[in-house]
Amino acid sequence: MAPSPVAPPVMWGNYGYRSNCAMDWRLPPAPYFSSVESNPSGGRHHTELRYGWSSGSENHKRESNQQSDGIDCRGGGAMKRYRPLVFFGLAVMLGLVTSFLVFSWMQNEKSRLLAAPLPMSKNVQVVVSNADIAWGTKLTQEMVLLQEVPPGAIPEGHFTTLDAVKDRVLLVDLKRSEMLLESKLAPLGTTGGGVAAVTDVNKRAMSVKVDDVIGVAGFIKPADRVDVMVTIEPMPGKPERAVSKTILENVKVLAAGTQMERKGKDEEPVQVQVITVEVDVEEAEKLALASTQGRLRLALRNPRNSEKVLTKGAQVGSLLNSYRPKPASNGEGGFRVEIIKGDVRKEVRF
């Protein structure tokens, strides 16, 4: 059996090339060159070069003639069928290679970041106290110094230069190496220290004469909180009409005597004759009247208790009537006595 003839060669035209095995008969007309070999009379063999225009119908006819001549044109059709699979395989391979390269790069970057040392944060210099300083003190440069601290441990309102706190007045006590903050200092423009500097801008500082009894035996110290009570005789010469009443509550002590700081241990009493408290204008009027018309007493408060209680006061009559004996249970009052006679015991109630 003779082998199938091979498809004819590609024919070239003015604008490109066109295969003689074109499968689509609807191709647009195109110029082409072709060669025809002939031997009309058994004489000399010669080749004729032809030029013309091919149309869709001619392509179809040529395809039919080629198929009828036994020319095998199936190679081009098979290639077209498998072309999408080839492209898909190439895309998958390219995606796998790209994923591998990206994964390798990310692993290298992760290893590099883990191996690199963490950047050290630079410490910041802030102003701290050089010793224990009492409130109301006017600061000098000898009382403070610069100290380096981590930036994450710096609160708002700190100072970074010594000149920024010069001549400022403290509102609270400072311990050694404690950081200075704006909230711990009196407002700018406060020229002097002492009680005036630490008194609230809307309040007044007022002194009260005390003794060992009035001043809670010397246990009242600066920064404590006290209640002020007064005992008055509305009608002189009639002590039975005396009244005792709490007139001020939760009052801040600014100074005890001439001291504005808590010296020594808190359990050690300090004997003073005057205590200065912080009050508003209305409270100052009450305190002035009570100190001249009656006898004052101070009651020391727990610093965690800021509750105010409205009371009716106490009078002599209500004081005596406040005691009531406890009623006997079940109507039986008095006491009982056990009497023993020989081997006989008897209980008697009186």
mmCIF file of C-alpha atoms in Angstrom:
data_model
loop_
_atom_site.group_PDB
_atom_site.id
_atom_site.type_symbol
_atom_site.label_atom_id
_atom_site.label_comp_id
_atom_site.label_asym_id
_atom_site.label_seq_id
_atom_site.Cartn_x
_atom_site.Cartn_y
_atom_site.Cartn_z
ATOM 1 C CA MET A 1 0.000 0.000 0.000
ATOM 2 C CA ALA A 2 1.403 3.354 -1.080
ATOM 3 C CA PRO A 3 1.914 5.963 1.678
ATOM 4 C CA SER A 4 -0.376 8.960 1.837
ATOM 5 C CA PRO A 5 0.894 12.005 0.009
ATOM 6 C CA VAL A 6 2.231 14.838 2.099
ATOM 7 C CA ALA A 7 0.365 18.132 2.246
ATOM 8 C CA PRO A 8 1.561 20.643 -0.366
ATOM 9 C CA PRO A 9 3.930 23.381 0.719
ATOM 10 C CA VAL A 10 2.939 26.755 2.036
ATOM 11 C CA MET A 11 2.087 29.372 -0.589
ATOM 12 C CA TRP A 12 3.194 32.958 -0.012
ATOM 13 C CA GLY A 13 1.249 36.033 -0.979
ATOM 14 C CA ASN A 14 1.630 39.808 -0.750
ATOM 15 C CA TYR A 15 0.467 40.064 2.907
ATOM 16 C CA GLY A 16 1.690 36.783 4.436
ATOM 17 C CA TYR A 17 1.312 33.098 3.826
ATOM 18 C CA ARG A 18 -1.556 30.683 3.434
ATOM 19 C CA SER A 19 -1.469 26.895 3.678
ATOM 20 C CA ASN A 20 -3.035 24.789 1.012
ATOM 21 C CA CYS A 21 -4.545 22.741 3.842
ATOM 22 C CA ALA A 22 -6.758 25.617 5.049
ATOM 23 C CA MET A 23 -9.760 24.033 6.772
ATOM 24 C CA ASP A 24 -11.995 27.064 6.690
ATOM 25 C CA TRP A 25 -13.560 27.717 3.293
ATOM 26 C CA ARG A 26 -14.803 31.091 4.516
ATOM 27 C CA LEU A 27 -11.359 32.712 4.471
ATOM 28 C CA PRO A 28 -11.380 36.119 2.762
ATOM 29 C CA PRO A 29 -9.848 36.430 -0.744
ATOM 30 C CA ALA A 30 -6.064 36.847 -0.758
ATOM 31 C CA PRO A 31 -3.369 37.070 -3.434
ATOM 32 C CA TYR A 32 -1.142 34.025 -3.851
ATOM 33 C CA PHE A 33 1.598 32.491 -5.976
ATOM 34 C CA SER A 34 1.528 28.890 -7.166
ATOM 35 C CA SER A 35 3.677 26.672 -9.357
ATOM 36 C CA VAL A 36 2.413 23.920 -11.632
ATOM 37 C CA GLU A 37 4.618 21.227 -13.119
ATOM 38 C CA SER A 38 3.494 19.774 -16.452
ATOM 39 C CA ASN A 39 4.699 17.522 -19.257
ATOM 40 C CA PRO A 40 1.976 17.921 -21.875
ATOM 41 C CA SER A 41 3.255 15.743 -24.709
ATOM 42 C CA GLY A 42 5.753 13.576 -23.017
ATOM 43 C CA GLY A 43 8.364 16.047 -23.983
ATOM 44 C CA ARG A 44 10.482 18.232 -21.815
ATOM 45 C CA HIS A 45 9.341 18.775 -18.216
ATOM 46 C CA HIS A 46 8.674 22.449 -17.305
ATOM 47 C CA THR A 47 7.304 24.475 -14.393
ATOM 48 C CA GLU A 48 4.710 27.271 -14.758
ATOM 49 C CA LEU A 49 4.388 30.072 -12.174
ATOM 50 C CA ARG A 50 0.830 31.339 -11.653
ATOM 51 C CA TYR A 51 -0.479 34.406 -9.793
ATOM 52 C CA GLY A 52 -4.049 35.200 -8.849
ATOM 53 C CA TRP A 53 -6.655 35.798 -6.142
ATOM 54 C CA SER A 54 -8.086 33.007 -4.052
ATOM 55 C CA SER A 55 -11.653 33.209 -2.756
ATOM 56 C CA GLY A 56 -13.431 31.341 -0.040
ATOM 57 C CA SER A 57 -15.104 29.070 -2.580
ATOM 58 C CA GLU A 58 -11.788 28.296 -4.279
ATOM 59 C CA ASN A 59 -10.296 27.421 -0.894
ATOM 60 C CA HIS A 60 -13.139 25.054 -0.308
ATOM 61 C CA LYS A 61 -12.666 23.503 -3.733
ATOM 62 C CA ARG A 62 -8.929 23.214 -3.191
ATOM 63 C CA GLU A 63 -9.559 21.514 0.146
ATOM 64 C CA SER A 64 -11.924 19.082 -1.548
ATOM 65 C CA ASN A 65 -9.419 18.368 -4.300
ATOM 66 C CA GLN A 66 -6.662 17.788 -1.771
ATOM 67 C CA GLN A 67 -8.823 15.359 0.166
ATOM 68 C CA SER A 68 -9.800 13.595 -3.043
ATOM 69 C CA ASP A 69 -6.127 13.346 -4.046
ATOM 70 C CA GLY A 70 -5.394 11.573 -0.749
ATOM 71 C CA ILE A 71 -3.497 14.453 0.806
ATOM 72 C CA ASP A 72 -3.433 14.104 4.617
ATOM 73 C CA CYS A 73 -4.424 17.456 6.185
ATOM 74 C CA ARG A 74 -5.416 16.094 9.599
ATOM 75 C CA GLY A 75 -2.250 17.319 11.295
ATOM 76 C CA GLY A 76 -3.450 20.924 11.496
ATOM 77 C CA GLY A 77 -6.842 19.913 12.960
ATOM 78 C CA ALA A 78 -5.285 17.797 15.703
ATOM 79 C CA MET A 79 -3.005 20.652 16.680
ATOM 80 C CA LYS A 80 -5.979 22.955 17.054
ATOM 81 C CA ARG A 81 -7.792 20.441 19.264
ATOM 82 C CA TYR A 82 -4.888 20.045 21.725
ATOM 83 C CA ARG A 83 -3.830 23.685 21.759
ATOM 84 C CA PRO A 84 -6.043 24.675 24.837
ATOM 85 C CA LEU A 85 -4.643 21.753 26.819
ATOM 86 C CA VAL A 86 -1.113 22.838 26.045
ATOM 87 C CA PHE A 87 -1.820 26.408 27.135
ATOM 88 C CA PHE A 88 -3.520 25.180 30.329
ATOM 89 C CA GLY A 89 -0.548 22.993 31.194
ATOM 90 C CA LEU A 90 1.857 25.875 30.645
ATOM 91 C CA ALA A 91 -0.276 28.156 32.870
ATOM 92 C CA VAL A 92 -0.325 25.574 35.681
ATOM 93 C CA MET A 93 3.428 25.110 35.513
ATOM 94 C CA LEU A 94 3.986 28.865 35.513
ATOM 95 C CA GLY A 95 1.681 29.281 38.544
ATOM 96 C CA LEU A 96 3.495 26.556 40.485
ATOM 97 C CA VAL A 97 6.877 28.065 39.749
ATOM 98 C CA THR A 98 5.666 31.535 40.767
ATOM 99 C CA SER A 99 4.151 30.221 44.027
ATOM 100 C CA PHE A 100 7.370 28.411 44.890
ATOM 101 C CA LEU A 101 9.443 31.542 44.270
ATOM 102 C CA VAL A 102 7.120 33.738 46.374
ATOM 103 C CA PHE A 103 7.082 31.201 49.224
ATOM 104 C CA SER A 104 10.877 30.971 49.190
ATOM 105 C CA TRP A 105 11.186 34.769 49.279
ATOM 106 C CA MET A 106 8.773 35.072 52.222
ATOM 107 C CA GLN A 107 10.668 32.401 54.184
ATOM 108 C CA ASN A 108 13.949 34.206 53.587
ATOM 109 C CA GLU A 109 12.455 37.531 54.731
ATOM 110 C CA LYS A 110 11.017 35.916 57.861
ATOM 111 C CA SER A 111 14.372 34.385 58.758
ATOM 112 C CA ARG A 112 16.121 37.691 58.160
ATOM 113 C CA LEU A 113 13.696 39.633 60.389
ATOM 114 C CA LEU A 114 13.946 37.076 63.189
ATOM 115 C CA ALA A 115 17.720 37.084 63.047
ATOM 116 C CA ALA A 116 17.983 40.886 62.988
ATOM 117 C CA PRO A 117 18.387 42.497 66.456
ATOM 118 C CA LEU A 118 15.514 44.636 67.728
ATOM 119 C CA PRO A 119 16.220 48.371 67.663
ATOM 120 C CA MET A 120 16.955 49.732 71.117
ATOM 121 C CA SER A 121 14.708 52.625 72.136
ATOM 122 C CA LYS A 122 16.596 55.643 73.359
ATOM 123 C CA ASN A 123 15.970 56.693 76.948
ATOM 124 C CA VAL A 124 14.597 60.149 77.702
ATOM 125 C CA GLN A 125 15.865 62.508 80.398
ATOM 126 C CA VAL A 126 13.165 63.782 82.762
ATOM 127 C CA VAL A 127 13.205 65.949 85.881
ATOM 128 C CA VAL A 128 12.965 64.140 89.239
ATOM 129 C CA SER A 129 13.301 65.265 92.844
ATOM 130 C CA ASN A 130 16.730 65.091 94.449
ATOM 131 C CA ALA A 131 15.320 64.568 97.971
ATOM 132 C CA ASP A 132 12.060 64.388 99.912
ATOM 133 C CA ILE A 133 10.293 67.731 99.384
ATOM 134 C CA ALA A 134 7.228 68.981 101.273
ATOM 135 C CA TRP A 135 4.274 70.530 99.528
ATOM 136 C CA GLY A 136 4.197 74.314 99.380
ATOM 137 C CA THR A 137 7.957 74.407 98.782
ATOM 138 C CA LYS A 138 9.351 76.687 96.105
ATOM 139 C CA LEU A 139 11.682 74.612 93.948
ATOM 140 C CA THR A 140 15.307 75.443 93.228
ATOM 141 C CA GLN A 141 17.741 73.752 90.859
ATOM 142 C CA GLU A 142 19.480 72.059 93.787
ATOM 143 C CA MET A 143 16.255 70.210 94.653
ATOM 144 C CA VAL A 144 15.890 68.499 91.261
ATOM 145 C CA LEU A 145 18.008 66.612 88.742
ATOM 146 C CA LEU A 146 17.757 64.856 85.359
ATOM 147 C CA GLN A 147 17.306 61.112 85.198
ATOM 148 C CA GLU A 148 17.027 58.795 82.182
ATOM 149 C CA VAL A 149 13.919 56.640 81.949
ATOM 150 C CA PRO A 150 12.462 54.435 79.165
ATOM 151 C CA PRO A 151 10.116 56.358 76.848
ATOM 152 C CA GLY A 152 7.255 53.950 77.566
ATOM 153 C CA ALA A 153 7.287 54.824 81.292
ATOM 154 C CA ILE A 154 6.884 58.592 80.908
ATOM 155 C CA PRO A 155 3.458 60.004 81.876
ATOM 156 C CA GLU A 156 1.917 63.099 80.380
ATOM 157 C CA GLY A 157 2.995 66.447 81.819
ATOM 158 C CA HIS A 158 6.651 65.596 82.514
ATOM 159 C CA PHE A 159 9.571 68.028 82.260
ATOM 160 C CA THR A 160 12.841 67.573 80.363
ATOM 161 C CA THR A 161 14.807 70.634 81.541
ATOM 162 C CA LEU A 162 15.667 71.943 85.005
ATOM 163 C CA ASP A 163 14.779 75.520 84.080
ATOM 164 C CA ALA A 164 11.178 74.448 83.397
ATOM 165 C CA VAL A 165 10.535 73.772 87.115
ATOM 166 C CA LYS A 166 12.637 76.536 88.630
ATOM 167 C CA ASP A 167 10.665 78.675 91.155
ATOM 168 C CA ARG A 168 7.574 76.453 90.793
ATOM 169 C CA VAL A 169 5.626 75.601 93.972
ATOM 170 C CA LEU A 170 4.724 72.039 94.922
ATOM 171 C CA LEU A 171 1.109 71.110 95.577
ATOM 172 C CA VAL A 172 1.921 67.645 96.949
ATOM 173 C CA ASP A 173 4.721 65.973 98.843
ATOM 174 C CA LEU A 174 7.492 64.451 96.739
ATOM 175 C CA LYS A 175 9.673 61.482 97.557
ATOM 176 C CA ARG A 176 13.274 61.161 96.452
ATOM 177 C CA SER A 177 13.655 60.336 92.712
ATOM 178 C CA GLU A 178 9.940 60.982 92.120
ATOM 179 C CA MET A 179 9.102 62.425 88.708
ATOM 180 C CA LEU A 180 7.821 66.003 88.575
ATOM 181 C CA LEU A 181 4.570 66.522 86.693
ATOM 182 C CA GLU A 182 2.560 69.609 85.842
ATOM 183 C CA SER A 183 -0.342 68.345 87.966
ATOM 184 C CA LYS A 184 1.901 68.351 91.058
ATOM 185 C CA LEU A 185 2.852 72.027 90.725
ATOM 186 C CA ALA A 186 1.013 75.263 91.394
ATOM 187 C CA PRO A 187 -0.058 77.269 88.328
ATOM 188 C CA LEU A 188 2.487 79.438 86.568
ATOM 189 C CA GLY A 189 2.671 82.875 88.087
ATOM 190 C CA THR A 190 2.552 81.685 91.697
ATOM 191 C CA THR A 191 5.434 83.714 93.061
ATOM 192 C CA GLY A 192 5.537 82.496 96.657
ATOM 193 C CA GLY A 193 5.311 79.218 98.456
ATOM 194 C CA GLY A 194 3.618 78.282 101.709
ATOM 195 C CA VAL A 195 -0.066 77.899 102.445
ATOM 196 C CA ALA A 196 -1.192 80.489 99.899
ATOM 197 C CA ALA A 197 0.407 78.554 97.057
ATOM 198 C CA VAL A 198 -1.271 75.260 97.923
ATOM 199 C CA THR A 199 -4.726 76.676 98.697
ATOM 200 C CA ASP A 200 -7.332 76.035 96.037
ATOM 201 C CA VAL A 201 -8.026 79.053 93.846
ATOM 202 C CA ASN A 202 -11.720 79.129 94.926
ATOM 203 C CA LYS A 203 -11.138 78.496 98.631
ATOM 204 C CA ARG A 204 -9.635 80.129 101.690
ATOM 205 C CA ALA A 205 -7.154 79.091 104.364
ATOM 206 C CA MET A 206 -8.465 79.656 107.903
ATOM 207 C CA SER A 207 -6.825 78.833 111.234
ATOM 208 C CA VAL A 208 -8.521 77.373 114.305
ATOM 209 C CA LYS A 209 -7.156 77.485 117.830
ATOM 210 C CA VAL A 210 -6.939 74.011 119.312
ATOM 211 C CA ASP A 211 -5.630 72.167 122.344
ATOM 212 C CA ASP A 212 -4.964 68.530 123.099
ATOM 213 C CA VAL A 213 -8.672 67.736 123.224
ATOM 214 C CA ILE A 214 -9.814 69.819 120.277
ATOM 215 C CA GLY A 215 -6.893 68.716 118.101
ATOM 216 C CA VAL A 216 -7.426 64.978 118.741
ATOM 217 C CA ALA A 217 -4.424 64.773 121.063
ATOM 218 C CA GLY A 218 -2.024 65.984 118.377
ATOM 219 C CA PHE A 219 -2.809 63.275 115.828
ATOM 220 C CA ILE A 220 -4.118 65.742 113.226
ATOM 221 C CA LYS A 221 -1.453 66.417 110.592
ATOM 222 C CA PRO A 222 -1.264 68.239 107.253
ATOM 223 C CA ALA A 223 -3.283 66.666 104.399
ATOM 224 C CA ASP A 224 -5.687 64.995 106.863
ATOM 225 C CA ARG A 225 -9.466 65.386 106.625
ATOM 226 C CA VAL A 226 -11.571 66.482 109.605
ATOM 227 C CA ASP A 227 -15.144 67.349 110.608
ATOM 228 C CA VAL A 228 -15.792 70.532 112.608
ATOM 229 C CA MET A 229 -18.410 70.496 115.406
ATOM 230 C CA VAL A 230 -19.542 73.312 117.666
ATOM 231 C CA THR A 231 -21.335 73.421 121.035
ATOM 232 C CA ILE A 232 -23.346 76.608 121.704
ATOM 233 C CA GLU A 233 -25.635 77.808 124.522
ATOM 234 C CA PRO A 234 -28.372 79.801 122.746
ATOM 235 C CA MET A 235 -29.547 81.208 126.080
ATOM 236 C CA PRO A 236 -26.674 82.168 128.365
ATOM 237 C CA GLY A 237 -27.035 80.811 131.869
ATOM 238 C CA LYS A 238 -29.206 77.919 130.748
ATOM 239 C CA PRO A 239 -26.890 75.033 129.942
ATOM 240 C CA GLU A 240 -29.865 72.710 129.531
ATOM 241 C CA ARG A 241 -30.547 74.519 126.252
ATOM 242 C CA ALA A 242 -27.055 73.829 124.866
ATOM 243 C CA VAL A 243 -26.861 72.473 121.320
ATOM 244 C CA SER A 244 -24.068 70.515 119.613
ATOM 245 C CA LYS A 245 -23.983 70.346 115.787
ATOM 246 C CA THR A 246 -21.612 69.343 112.999
ATOM 247 C CA ILE A 247 -21.157 72.424 110.819
ATOM 248 C CA LEU A 248 -18.365 71.356 108.413
ATOM 249 C CA GLU A 249 -17.459 67.954 106.979
ATOM 250 C CA ASN A 250 -14.475 66.539 105.111
ATOM 251 C CA VAL A 251 -12.368 69.669 105.520
ATOM 252 C CA LYS A 252 -8.756 69.497 104.359
ATOM 253 C CA VAL A 253 -6.009 70.372 106.851
ATOM 254 C CA LEU A 254 -3.386 72.602 105.245
ATOM 255 C CA ALA A 255 -1.051 72.973 108.195
ATOM 256 C CA ALA A 256 -0.680 71.920 111.814
ATOM 257 C CA GLY A 257 0.943 74.757 113.697
ATOM 258 C CA THR A 258 3.670 76.063 111.403
ATOM 259 C CA GLN A 259 4.232 72.703 109.775
ATOM 260 C CA MET A 260 3.004 71.994 106.275
ATOM 261 C CA GLU A 261 4.506 68.532 105.981
ATOM 262 C CA ARG A 262 4.026 65.272 107.788
ATOM 263 C CA LYS A 263 7.177 64.883 109.839
ATOM 264 C CA GLY A 264 7.959 61.748 111.760
ATOM 265 C CA LYS A 265 5.751 58.712 111.946
ATOM 266 C CA ASP A 266 1.981 59.072 111.647
ATOM 267 C CA GLU A 267 1.432 57.357 114.986
ATOM 268 C CA GLU A 268 3.512 59.989 116.782
ATOM 269 C CA PRO A 269 1.394 62.962 117.980
ATOM 270 C CA VAL A 270 2.496 66.545 117.389
ATOM 271 C CA GLN A 271 1.364 69.102 119.939
ATOM 272 C CA VAL A 272 0.195 72.278 118.198
ATOM 273 C CA GLN A 273 -1.987 75.232 119.171
ATOM 274 C CA VAL A 274 -3.329 76.187 115.727
ATOM 275 C CA ILE A 275 -4.641 74.151 112.812
ATOM 276 C CA THR A 276 -5.184 75.710 109.374
ATOM 277 C CA VAL A 277 -7.966 74.280 107.240
ATOM 278 C CA GLU A 278 -9.144 74.893 103.672
ATOM 279 C CA VAL A 279 -12.741 76.151 103.363
ATOM 280 C CA ASP A 280 -14.863 78.101 100.927
ATOM 281 C CA VAL A 281 -16.299 81.523 101.732
ATOM 282 C CA GLU A 282 -19.577 80.248 103.218
ATOM 283 C CA GLU A 283 -17.793 77.658 105.337
ATOM 284 C CA ALA A 284 -15.385 80.329 106.562
ATOM 285 C CA GLU A 285 -18.319 82.396 107.844
ATOM 286 C CA LYS A 286 -19.747 79.438 109.749
ATOM 287 C CA LEU A 287 -16.357 78.635 111.236
ATOM 288 C CA ALA A 288 -15.772 82.224 112.340
ATOM 289 C CA LEU A 289 -19.155 82.442 114.096
ATOM 290 C CA ALA A 290 -18.781 79.051 115.739
ATOM 291 C CA SER A 291 -15.296 79.831 117.066
ATOM 292 C CA THR A 292 -16.512 83.040 118.755
ATOM 293 C CA GLN A 293 -19.925 81.900 120.026
ATOM 294 C CA GLY A 294 -19.195 78.345 121.046
ATOM 295 C CA ARG A 295 -16.612 75.676 121.622
ATOM 296 C CA LEU A 296 -15.107 73.827 118.637
ATOM 297 C CA ARG A 297 -14.206 70.187 118.321
ATOM 298 C CA LEU A 298 -12.396 68.465 115.425
ATOM 299 C CA ALA A 299 -13.095 64.875 114.422
ATOM 300 C CA LEU A 300 -10.429 63.074 112.368
ATOM 301 C CA ARG A 301 -11.790 61.226 109.311
ATOM 302 C CA ASN A 302 -10.604 58.179 107.451
ATOM 303 C CA PRO A 303 -8.987 59.369 104.192
ATOM 304 C CA ARG A 304 -11.053 56.870 102.199
ATOM 305 C CA ASN A 305 -14.352 58.220 103.547
ATOM 306 C CA SER A 306 -15.648 61.330 101.794
ATOM 307 C CA GLU A 307 -19.368 60.860 102.527
ATOM 308 C CA LYS A 308 -21.278 63.750 104.059
ATOM 309 C CA VAL A 309 -24.069 63.047 106.572
ATOM 310 C CA LEU A 310 -26.833 65.514 107.441
ATOM 311 C CA THR A 311 -27.637 65.403 111.176
ATOM 312 C CA LYS A 312 -30.225 67.113 113.397
ATOM 313 C CA GLY A 313 -27.727 67.946 116.085
ATOM 314 C CA ALA A 314 -27.891 67.038 119.756
ATOM 315 C CA GLN A 315 -29.545 68.803 122.716
ATOM 316 C CA VAL A 316 -29.512 68.084 126.434
ATOM 317 C CA GLY A 317 -33.141 66.951 126.435
ATOM 318 C CA SER A 318 -32.757 64.646 123.459
ATOM 319 C CA LEU A 319 -29.469 63.361 124.860
ATOM 320 C CA LEU A 320 -31.120 62.251 128.123
ATOM 321 C CA ASN A 321 -34.180 60.857 126.392
ATOM 322 C CA SER A 322 -32.094 58.854 123.960
ATOM 323 C CA TYR A 323 -31.408 56.172 126.620
ATOM 324 C CA ARG A 324 -34.115 53.529 126.926
ATOM 325 C CA PRO A 325 -33.766 50.420 129.123
ATOM 326 C CA LYS A 326 -33.983 47.162 127.275
ATOM 327 C CA PRO A 327 -37.439 45.590 127.795
ATOM 328 C CA ALA A 328 -37.534 42.210 129.538
ATOM 329 C CA SER A 329 -38.328 39.285 127.290
ATOM 330 C CA ASN A 330 -41.642 37.404 127.852
ATOM 331 C CA GLY A 331 -42.657 39.878 130.595
ATOM 332 C CA GLU A 332 -40.041 38.490 132.959
ATOM 333 C CA GLY A 333 -37.631 41.075 134.299
ATOM 334 C CA GLY A 334 -35.095 41.308 137.094
ATOM 335 C CA PHE A 335 -32.661 38.518 137.847
ATOM 336 C CA ARG A 336 -32.764 34.975 139.128
ATOM 337 C CA VAL A 337 -31.210 33.277 142.188
ATOM 338 C CA GLU A 338 -30.731 29.559 142.710
ATOM 339 C CA ILE A 339 -31.366 28.373 146.314
ATOM 340 C CA ILE A 340 -29.966 25.024 147.436
ATOM 341 C CA LYS A 341 -31.271 23.306 150.584
ATOM 342 C CA GLY A 342 -29.605 19.963 151.135
ATOM 343 C CA ASP A 343 -30.187 18.018 147.971
ATOM 344 C CA VAL A 344 -33.026 20.308 146.844
ATOM 345 C CA ARG A 345 -32.403 23.106 144.356
ATOM 346 C CA LYS A 346 -34.853 25.933 143.763
ATOM 347 C CA GLU A 347 -34.671 28.927 141.369
ATOM 348 C CA VAL A 348 -36.240 32.211 142.462
ATOM 349 C CA ARG A 349 -36.726 35.249 140.182
ATOM 350 C CA PHE A 350 -36.746 38.824 141.524
#
